[in-house]
Short mmCIF file of C-alpha atoms and ligand atoms in Angstrom, two decimals:
data_model
loop_
_atom_site.label_atom_id
_atom_site.label_comp_id
_atom_site.label_asym_id
_atom_site.label_seq_id
_atom_site.Cartn_x
_atom_site.Cartn_y
_atom_site.Cartn_z
CA MET I 2 10.92 22.61 -4.32
CA ALA I 3 11.50 20.83 -7.73
CA ARG I 4 10.32 21.81 -10.87
CA THR I 5 7.14 20.46 -12.51
CA ALA I 6 9.39 19.02 -15.05
CA ASP I 7 11.09 16.85 -12.25
CA VAL I 8 7.57 15.30 -11.08
CA ASP I 9 6.50 14.57 -14.89
CA ASP I 10 9.83 12.92 -15.29
CA LEU I 11 9.34 10.97 -11.80
CA VAL I 12 6.08 10.00 -12.86
CA ALA I 13 7.29 8.53 -15.94
CA ARG I 14 9.84 6.73 -14.82
CA ALA I 15 7.68 5.31 -11.97
CA ARG I 16 5.02 4.27 -14.81
CA LYS I 17 7.68 2.23 -16.43
CA GLY I 18 8.47 0.53 -12.99
CA GLU I 19 11.59 1.96 -12.26
CA PRO I 20 12.04 0.98 -8.62
CA ARG I 21 14.34 4.36 -7.75
CA ALA I 22 11.33 6.40 -9.12
CA VAL I 23 8.56 4.49 -6.85
CA ALA I 24 10.94 4.82 -3.96
CA ARG I 25 11.42 8.58 -4.34
CA LEU I 26 7.68 9.31 -4.85
CA ILE I 27 6.72 6.85 -1.54
CA THR I 28 9.36 8.97 0.22
CA LEU I 29 7.36 12.16 -0.91
CA ILE I 30 4.26 10.75 0.62
CA GLU I 31 6.07 9.97 3.72
CA ASN I 32 7.80 13.53 4.05
CA ALA I 33 4.13 14.99 3.20
CA SER I 34 5.75 17.01 0.47
CA PRO I 35 3.87 19.90 -1.30
CA GLN I 36 4.73 18.23 -4.47
CA LEU I 37 2.07 15.46 -3.81
CA ARG I 38 -0.80 17.58 -5.25
CA GLU I 39 0.79 17.66 -8.51
CA VAL I 40 2.23 13.94 -8.12
CA MET I 41 -1.34 12.55 -7.31
CA ALA I 42 -2.90 14.25 -10.29
CA ALA I 43 -0.48 12.68 -12.58
CA LEU I 44 -0.99 9.36 -11.10
CA ASN I 45 -4.56 8.86 -10.34
CA PRO I 46 -5.95 8.24 -14.33
CA LEU I 47 -3.06 5.55 -14.49
CA ALA I 48 -4.32 4.02 -11.13
CA GLY I 49 -7.20 1.73 -10.25
CA ARG I 50 -6.08 -1.69 -11.63
CA ALA I 51 -4.05 -3.08 -8.96
CA ARG I 52 -6.03 -5.57 -6.37
CA VAL I 53 -5.21 -4.82 -2.99
CA ILE I 54 -5.14 -7.28 -0.22
CA GLY I 55 -4.56 -6.60 3.26
CA LEU I 56 -2.93 -8.69 6.04
CA THR I 57 -3.44 -7.94 9.61
CA GLY I 58 -3.14 -9.62 12.98
CA SER I 59 -1.22 -9.46 16.23
CA PRO I 60 2.46 -9.19 16.60
CA GLY I 61 4.45 -12.35 15.74
CA VAL I 62 1.16 -14.03 14.04
CA GLY I 63 3.24 -14.58 10.87
CA LYS I 64 2.07 -11.77 8.90
CA SER I 65 5.34 -11.24 6.95
CA THR I 66 6.31 -14.60 6.61
CA SER I 67 2.78 -14.75 5.05
CA THR I 68 3.24 -11.90 3.06
CA ASN I 69 6.65 -13.33 1.55
CA ALA I 70 4.78 -16.61 0.79
CA LEU I 71 1.88 -14.77 -1.27
CA VAL I 72 4.31 -13.01 -2.92
CA ARG I 73 6.09 -16.43 -4.36
CA ALA I 74 2.31 -17.38 -5.40
CA PHE I 75 1.61 -14.69 -7.11
CA ARG I 76 5.04 -14.26 -8.98
CA ARG I 77 4.43 -17.88 -9.92
CA GLN I 78 1.38 -16.55 -11.54
CA ASP I 79 3.67 -14.21 -13.40
CA LEU I 80 1.93 -11.13 -11.59
CA ARG I 81 3.70 -7.85 -10.40
CA VAL I 82 3.42 -7.41 -6.91
CA GLY I 83 3.89 -4.55 -4.43
CA VAL I 84 4.22 -4.79 -0.91
CA LEU I 85 3.40 -2.04 1.60
CA ALA I 86 4.29 -2.73 5.50
CA VAL I 87 2.64 -0.04 7.51
CA ASP I 88 2.96 0.74 11.19
CA PRO I 89 0.10 2.75 12.26
CA SER I 90 1.00 2.96 15.75
CA SER I 91 4.53 4.17 15.61
CA PRO I 92 6.09 7.25 14.12
CA PHE I 93 9.32 5.43 13.63
CA THR I 94 10.61 2.68 11.52
CA GLY I 95 10.82 0.05 14.42
CA GLY I 96 12.70 -3.33 14.60
CA ALA I 97 9.93 -5.46 13.32
CA LEU I 98 9.94 -3.43 9.95
CA LEU I 99 13.78 -3.68 9.55
CA GLY I 100 13.37 -7.42 10.24
CA ASP I 101 10.79 -7.50 7.41
CA ARG I 102 13.35 -5.68 5.09
CA VAL I 103 15.67 -8.72 5.80
CA ARG I 104 13.42 -11.40 5.11
CA MET I 105 12.10 -9.70 1.95
CA GLN I 106 15.87 -10.09 0.63
CA ASP I 107 14.20 -13.15 -0.90
CA HIS I 108 12.68 -10.92 -3.55
CA ALA I 109 15.22 -8.31 -3.94
CA SER I 110 16.43 -9.21 -6.96
CA ASP I 111 13.31 -9.41 -8.44
CA ALA I 112 12.25 -6.69 -10.83
CA GLY I 113 8.52 -8.00 -10.76
CA VAL I 114 8.41 -7.15 -6.91
CA PHE I 115 8.40 -3.51 -4.91
CA ILE I 116 8.78 -3.76 -1.24
CA ARG I 117 8.30 -0.83 1.04
CA SER I 118 7.76 -0.28 4.39
CA MET I 119 6.29 2.95 5.66
CA ALA I 120 5.88 4.84 8.88
CA SER I 121 3.72 7.80 9.57
CA ARG I 122 6.82 10.07 10.86
CA GLY I 123 4.21 11.51 13.18
CA HIS I 124 2.79 14.03 10.62
CA LEU I 125 -0.84 15.17 11.04
CA GLY I 126 -3.43 12.56 9.67
CA GLY I 127 -1.07 9.84 10.29
CA LEU I 128 -1.30 7.24 7.44
CA ALA I 129 -5.21 7.86 6.80
CA TRP I 130 -4.24 9.50 3.68
CA ALA I 131 -0.73 8.53 3.22
CA ALA I 132 -1.14 4.73 2.80
CA PRO I 133 -3.85 5.20 0.06
CA GLN I 134 -1.24 7.46 -2.00
CA ALA I 135 1.50 4.79 -1.70
CA ILE I 136 -0.88 2.11 -2.73
CA ARG I 137 -1.81 4.35 -5.72
CA VAL I 138 2.15 4.69 -6.50
CA LEU I 139 2.67 0.96 -6.61
CA ASP I 140 -0.68 0.66 -8.81
CA ALA I 141 0.44 3.29 -11.30
CA ALA I 142 3.92 1.50 -11.43
CA GLY I 143 2.17 -1.55 -12.99
CA CYS I 144 1.59 -3.93 -9.67
CA ASP I 145 -0.94 -6.40 -10.43
CA VAL I 146 -1.16 -7.19 -6.42
CA VAL I 147 -0.70 -4.64 -3.79
CA LEU I 148 -0.36 -6.45 -0.34
CA VAL I 149 -0.59 -4.36 2.59
CA GLU I 150 0.81 -5.91 5.95
CA THR I 151 -0.10 -3.79 8.94
CA VAL I 152 0.26 -4.63 12.95
CA GLY I 153 -3.18 -5.42 14.07
CA VAL I 154 -3.88 -3.13 17.05
CA GLY I 155 -7.61 -2.00 17.54
CA GLN I 156 -8.47 0.98 15.38
CA ALA I 157 -5.51 0.80 13.28
CA GLU I 158 -6.81 -2.63 12.00
CA VAL I 159 -9.81 -1.16 11.07
CA GLU I 160 -8.79 1.61 9.42
CA ILE I 161 -6.42 -0.27 7.12
CA ALA I 162 -8.95 -2.96 6.53
CA SER I 163 -10.58 -0.09 4.63
CA LEU I 164 -7.49 0.36 2.33
CA ALA I 165 -8.04 -3.00 0.87
CA ASP I 166 -10.47 -4.91 -1.46
CA SER I 167 -10.00 -7.96 0.48
CA THR I 168 -8.44 -8.34 4.36
CA ILE I 169 -6.86 -11.20 5.48
CA VAL I 170 -6.97 -11.76 9.26
CA LEU I 171 -4.31 -14.01 10.63
CA VAL I 172 -4.56 -15.67 13.86
CA SER I 173 -2.50 -18.42 15.52
CA PRO I 174 -3.23 -21.36 17.99
CA GLY I 175 -3.69 -20.65 21.61
CA MET I 176 -4.71 -17.29 20.94
CA GLY I 177 -8.34 -17.99 22.13
CA ASP I 178 -8.75 -15.40 24.68
CA SER I 179 -7.62 -12.85 22.14
CA ILE I 180 -9.95 -13.89 19.62
CA GLN I 181 -12.91 -13.38 22.37
CA ALA I 182 -11.74 -10.20 22.74
CA ALA I 183 -11.20 -9.01 19.37
CA LYS I 184 -14.26 -10.90 18.40
CA ALA I 185 -16.45 -7.92 17.00
CA GLY I 186 -13.55 -6.04 15.39
CA ILE I 187 -12.15 -8.97 13.59
CA LEU I 188 -15.56 -10.22 12.13
CA GLU I 189 -16.20 -7.12 10.81
CA ILE I 190 -13.09 -6.87 8.78
CA ALA I 191 -11.87 -10.26 7.73
CA ASP I 192 -12.85 -11.85 4.38
CA VAL I 193 -10.55 -14.31 4.97
CA PHE I 194 -9.36 -15.73 7.98
CA VAL I 195 -6.20 -17.48 8.42
CA VAL I 196 -4.92 -19.96 11.19
CA ASN I 197 -1.18 -20.06 10.71
CA LYS I 198 1.44 -21.94 12.64
CA ALA I 199 -1.15 -25.03 12.03
CA ASP I 200 1.86 -27.11 12.81
CA ARG I 201 1.38 -26.08 16.64
CA ASP I 202 -0.91 -27.72 18.97
CA GLY I 203 -4.36 -26.32 19.18
CA ALA I 204 -4.76 -25.51 15.60
CA GLN I 205 -8.06 -27.45 15.16
CA GLN I 206 -9.71 -25.80 18.12
CA THR I 207 -8.75 -22.28 17.02
CA VAL I 208 -10.45 -23.36 13.74
CA ARG I 209 -13.43 -24.75 15.55
CA ASP I 210 -13.61 -21.15 17.65
CA LEU I 211 -13.70 -19.26 14.71
CA ARG I 212 -16.34 -21.26 12.76
CA ASN I 213 -18.52 -20.91 16.03
CA MET I 214 -18.09 -17.19 15.80
CA ILE I 215 -18.79 -16.83 12.23
CA ALA I 216 -22.00 -19.20 12.59
CA LEU I 217 -23.04 -17.08 15.67
CA ALA I 218 -22.83 -13.89 13.54
CA ALA I 219 -24.48 -15.39 10.86
CA PRO I 220 -22.98 -12.92 8.24
CA GLU I 221 -25.15 -12.03 5.41
CA GLY I 222 -23.50 -12.28 1.89
CA TRP I 223 -20.13 -13.46 1.87
CA LYS I 224 -19.21 -15.83 4.81
CA PRO I 225 -15.26 -15.49 5.51
CA PRO I 226 -13.57 -19.08 4.86
CA ILE I 227 -11.08 -20.27 7.49
CA VAL I 228 -7.80 -21.47 5.96
CA PRO I 229 -5.15 -23.21 8.19
CA THR I 230 -1.66 -22.45 6.95
CA VAL I 231 1.95 -23.01 7.94
CA ALA I 232 3.53 -20.16 6.34
CA VAL I 233 7.32 -21.05 6.95
CA LYS I 234 6.64 -24.36 4.90
CA ASP I 235 4.36 -22.70 2.08
CA GLU I 236 1.59 -25.10 3.33
CA GLY I 237 -1.85 -23.85 2.70
CA VAL I 238 -0.83 -20.62 0.81
CA ALA I 239 -2.49 -21.76 -2.44
CA ASP I 240 -5.92 -22.36 -0.79
CA VAL I 241 -5.57 -18.67 0.54
CA VAL I 242 -4.73 -17.55 -2.87
CA ARG I 243 -8.02 -19.80 -3.93
CA LYS I 244 -10.04 -18.08 -1.43
CA LEU I 245 -8.94 -14.56 -2.12
CA ASP I 246 -9.78 -15.39 -5.77
CA ASP I 247 -13.51 -16.54 -4.70
CA HIS I 248 -13.64 -13.25 -2.68
CA LEU I 249 -12.92 -10.93 -5.44
CA ALA I 250 -15.14 -12.91 -7.85
CA TRP I 251 -18.18 -12.34 -5.08
CA MET I 252 -17.46 -8.89 -4.71
CA GLU I 253 -17.39 -8.41 -8.61
CA GLU I 254 -20.83 -10.10 -8.99
CA SER I 255 -22.37 -8.49 -5.74
CA GLY I 256 -21.12 -4.88 -6.42
CA GLU I 257 -19.45 -5.25 -3.40
CA LEU I 258 -15.97 -4.28 -4.93
CA GLY I 259 -17.29 -0.73 -6.56
CA ARG I 260 -18.88 0.14 -2.86
CA ARG I 261 -15.74 -0.79 -1.06
CA ARG I 262 -13.71 1.38 -3.53
CA HIS I 263 -16.23 4.26 -3.55
CA ALA I 264 -16.06 4.27 0.46
CA ARG I 265 -12.22 4.20 0.27
CA ALA I 266 -12.19 7.25 -2.32
CA ARG I 267 -14.41 9.03 0.30
CA ASP I 268 -12.22 8.07 3.25
CA GLU I 269 -9.17 9.34 1.52
CA ILE I 270 -10.64 12.70 0.55
CA GLU I 271 -11.73 13.25 4.08
CA ALA I 272 -8.59 12.38 5.26
CA ILE I 273 -6.78 14.98 2.98
CA ALA I 274 -9.52 17.62 3.83
CA VAL I 275 -9.12 17.23 7.52
CA THR I 276 -5.44 17.27 7.66
CA ALA I 277 -5.88 20.63 5.52
CA LEU I 278 -7.99 22.05 8.17
CA ARG I 279 -6.07 20.76 11.18
CA GLU I 280 -2.97 22.57 9.25
CA ARG I 281 -4.79 26.18 8.96
CA MET I 282 -6.25 25.43 12.37
CA GLY I 283 -2.32 25.24 13.44
CA ASP I 284 -1.78 28.35 11.66
CA LEU I 285 -4.02 30.03 13.48
CA HIS I 286 -3.07 28.99 17.06
CA GLY I 287 -0.83 31.70 17.38
CA HIS I 288 -3.14 33.97 15.21
CA GLN I 289 -4.68 37.25 16.55
CA ARG I 290 -8.11 36.21 15.36
CA LEU I 291 -8.15 33.27 18.05
CA ASP I 292 -7.21 35.86 20.56
CA VAL I 293 -9.72 38.57 19.41
CA LEU I 294 -12.56 35.63 19.71
CA ALA I 295 -11.25 34.41 23.31
CA GLU I 296 -11.55 37.87 24.43
CA LYS I 297 -15.09 38.16 23.11
CA VAL I 298 -16.21 34.81 24.88
CA LEU I 299 -14.78 36.01 28.03
CA ASP I 300 -16.41 39.27 27.92
CA GLY I 301 -19.88 37.87 27.04
CA SER I 302 -20.03 39.57 23.73
CA CYS I 303 -19.74 36.14 21.82
CA ASP I 304 -20.68 32.43 22.87
CA PRO I 305 -18.04 29.73 22.21
CA TYR I 306 -19.81 27.98 19.27
CA ALA I 307 -20.49 31.35 17.37
CA ALA I 308 -16.62 32.07 18.07
CA ALA I 309 -16.14 28.47 16.75
CA ASP I 310 -18.22 29.02 13.52
CA GLU I 311 -16.30 32.23 12.87
CA LEU I 312 -12.92 30.56 13.11
CA VAL I 313 -14.02 27.79 10.74
CA GLU I 314 -15.35 30.22 8.14
CA GLY I 315 -12.20 31.89 8.35
CA LEU I 316 -10.25 28.74 7.66
CA THR I 317 -12.43 27.53 4.53
CA GLU I 318 -12.38 31.20 2.84
CA SER I 319 -8.62 31.98 3.48
CA GLY I 320 -8.04 29.49 0.42
N1 GTP R 24 5.90 -22.75 13.87
C1 GTP R 24 5.72 -21.64 12.83
N2 GTP R 24 6.15 -20.61 13.03
C2 GTP R 24 5.91 -19.81 12.04
C3 GTP R 24 5.13 -20.03 10.97
N3 GTP R 24 5.04 -18.88 10.51
C4 GTP R 24 5.67 -17.73 10.95
N4 GTP R 24 6.23 -18.42 12.09
C5 GTP R 24 7.59 -17.67 12.87
O1 GTP R 24 6.64 -16.74 13.52
C6 GTP R 24 7.69 -15.67 13.83
C7 GTP R 24 6.93 -14.40 13.52
O2 GTP R 24 6.64 -14.23 12.28
P1 GTP R 24 6.53 -13.16 11.40
O3 GTP R 24 6.27 -13.51 10.22
O4 GTP R 24 7.52 -11.94 11.74
O5 GTP R 24 5.10 -12.20 11.89
P2 GTP R 24 4.76 -10.90 11.88
O6 GTP R 24 3.30 -11.03 12.03
O7 GTP R 24 5.04 -10.45 10.69
O8 GTP R 24 5.14 -10.21 13.15
P3 GTP R 24 5.40 -8.54 13.15
O9 GTP R 24 5.50 -8.05 12.00
O10 GTP R 24 6.54 -8.20 14.27
O11 GTP R 24 3.82 -8.10 13.86
C8 GTP R 24 9.02 -16.13 12.97
O12 GTP R 24 10.01 -16.60 13.76
C9 GTP R 24 8.44 -16.96 11.97
O13 GTP R 24 9.51 -17.70 11.53
C10 GTP R 24 4.34 -21.19 10.91
O14 GTP R 24 3.54 -21.57 10.12
N5 GTP R 24 4.84 -22.09 11.78
MG1 MG R 25 5.88 -8.34 10.10
#
């Protein structure tokens, strides 16, 4: 393991926005490095400035194309942008993310843009704690905006939404059925709806379906706007940025921003704690203690709840 001095140096270089240092730190996160404790202690005071925007939606709906277009729009405002493409379902970096990288070559020579894809590599706790830490790295490296692209698959979609200040849900024409199916889920997480591929038939119908759905749900407070886009032609992207700005202003005014960030910090702490407990649990698996307890339960001298209590106590006191 590297010495503290190395971590200090890495953090200092990342803070100056050096891409290689940023990349190294995110790799430490992917590998669940024991150095993360030190890294996060150093980074946390530097973070908290970035605005985090999530993009989610079914495979192929145009998330990467839209991310790309949003990067361009924010760069025109001279903002530094971080992009994190996460695949919560797969432990491997699959073809889709590889494809993203190629498309992201557009920004390869731009020092104001950091792009990184991340897979969970199957480690315990998956992306629940890894994604917020990667966002923190980008934030501390001076990104004004962090865009998080994730493939929308059920629960993962909801989890990723909790990482962002604002969440964009993308749909495309002809997805009526899946909109119905995902109804409750997407209404819950969408701050801005984007109907992408508006150059295709049925876009108006999709906008109407969404509008009806929102009207039926009669949300209190923020009512998610619906923005048609043609991401491949950059059409409607400026409108998306405007709606995101409106949403940010509303969150600041209503106190929602503070509430979301508080909830996010809670989730991250919980994920780290649960992961630590699971790891200790794993250590105990081949452990004598569990064997002893199993015998006690079998011979009737201890009930399984009391045995589990004893096990949990053992986990928390063994520091
Ligand atoms: N006609 C049309 N095609 C689009 C539009 N936006 C994206 N596409 C195309 O749709 C395909 C998928 O786009 P991506 O941006 O890769 O979609 P994605 O949601 O990131 O896909 P995954 O990461 O695989 O889930 C590509 O071939 C894009 O060129 C659009 O507005 N109109
Ligand atoms: Mg993509």
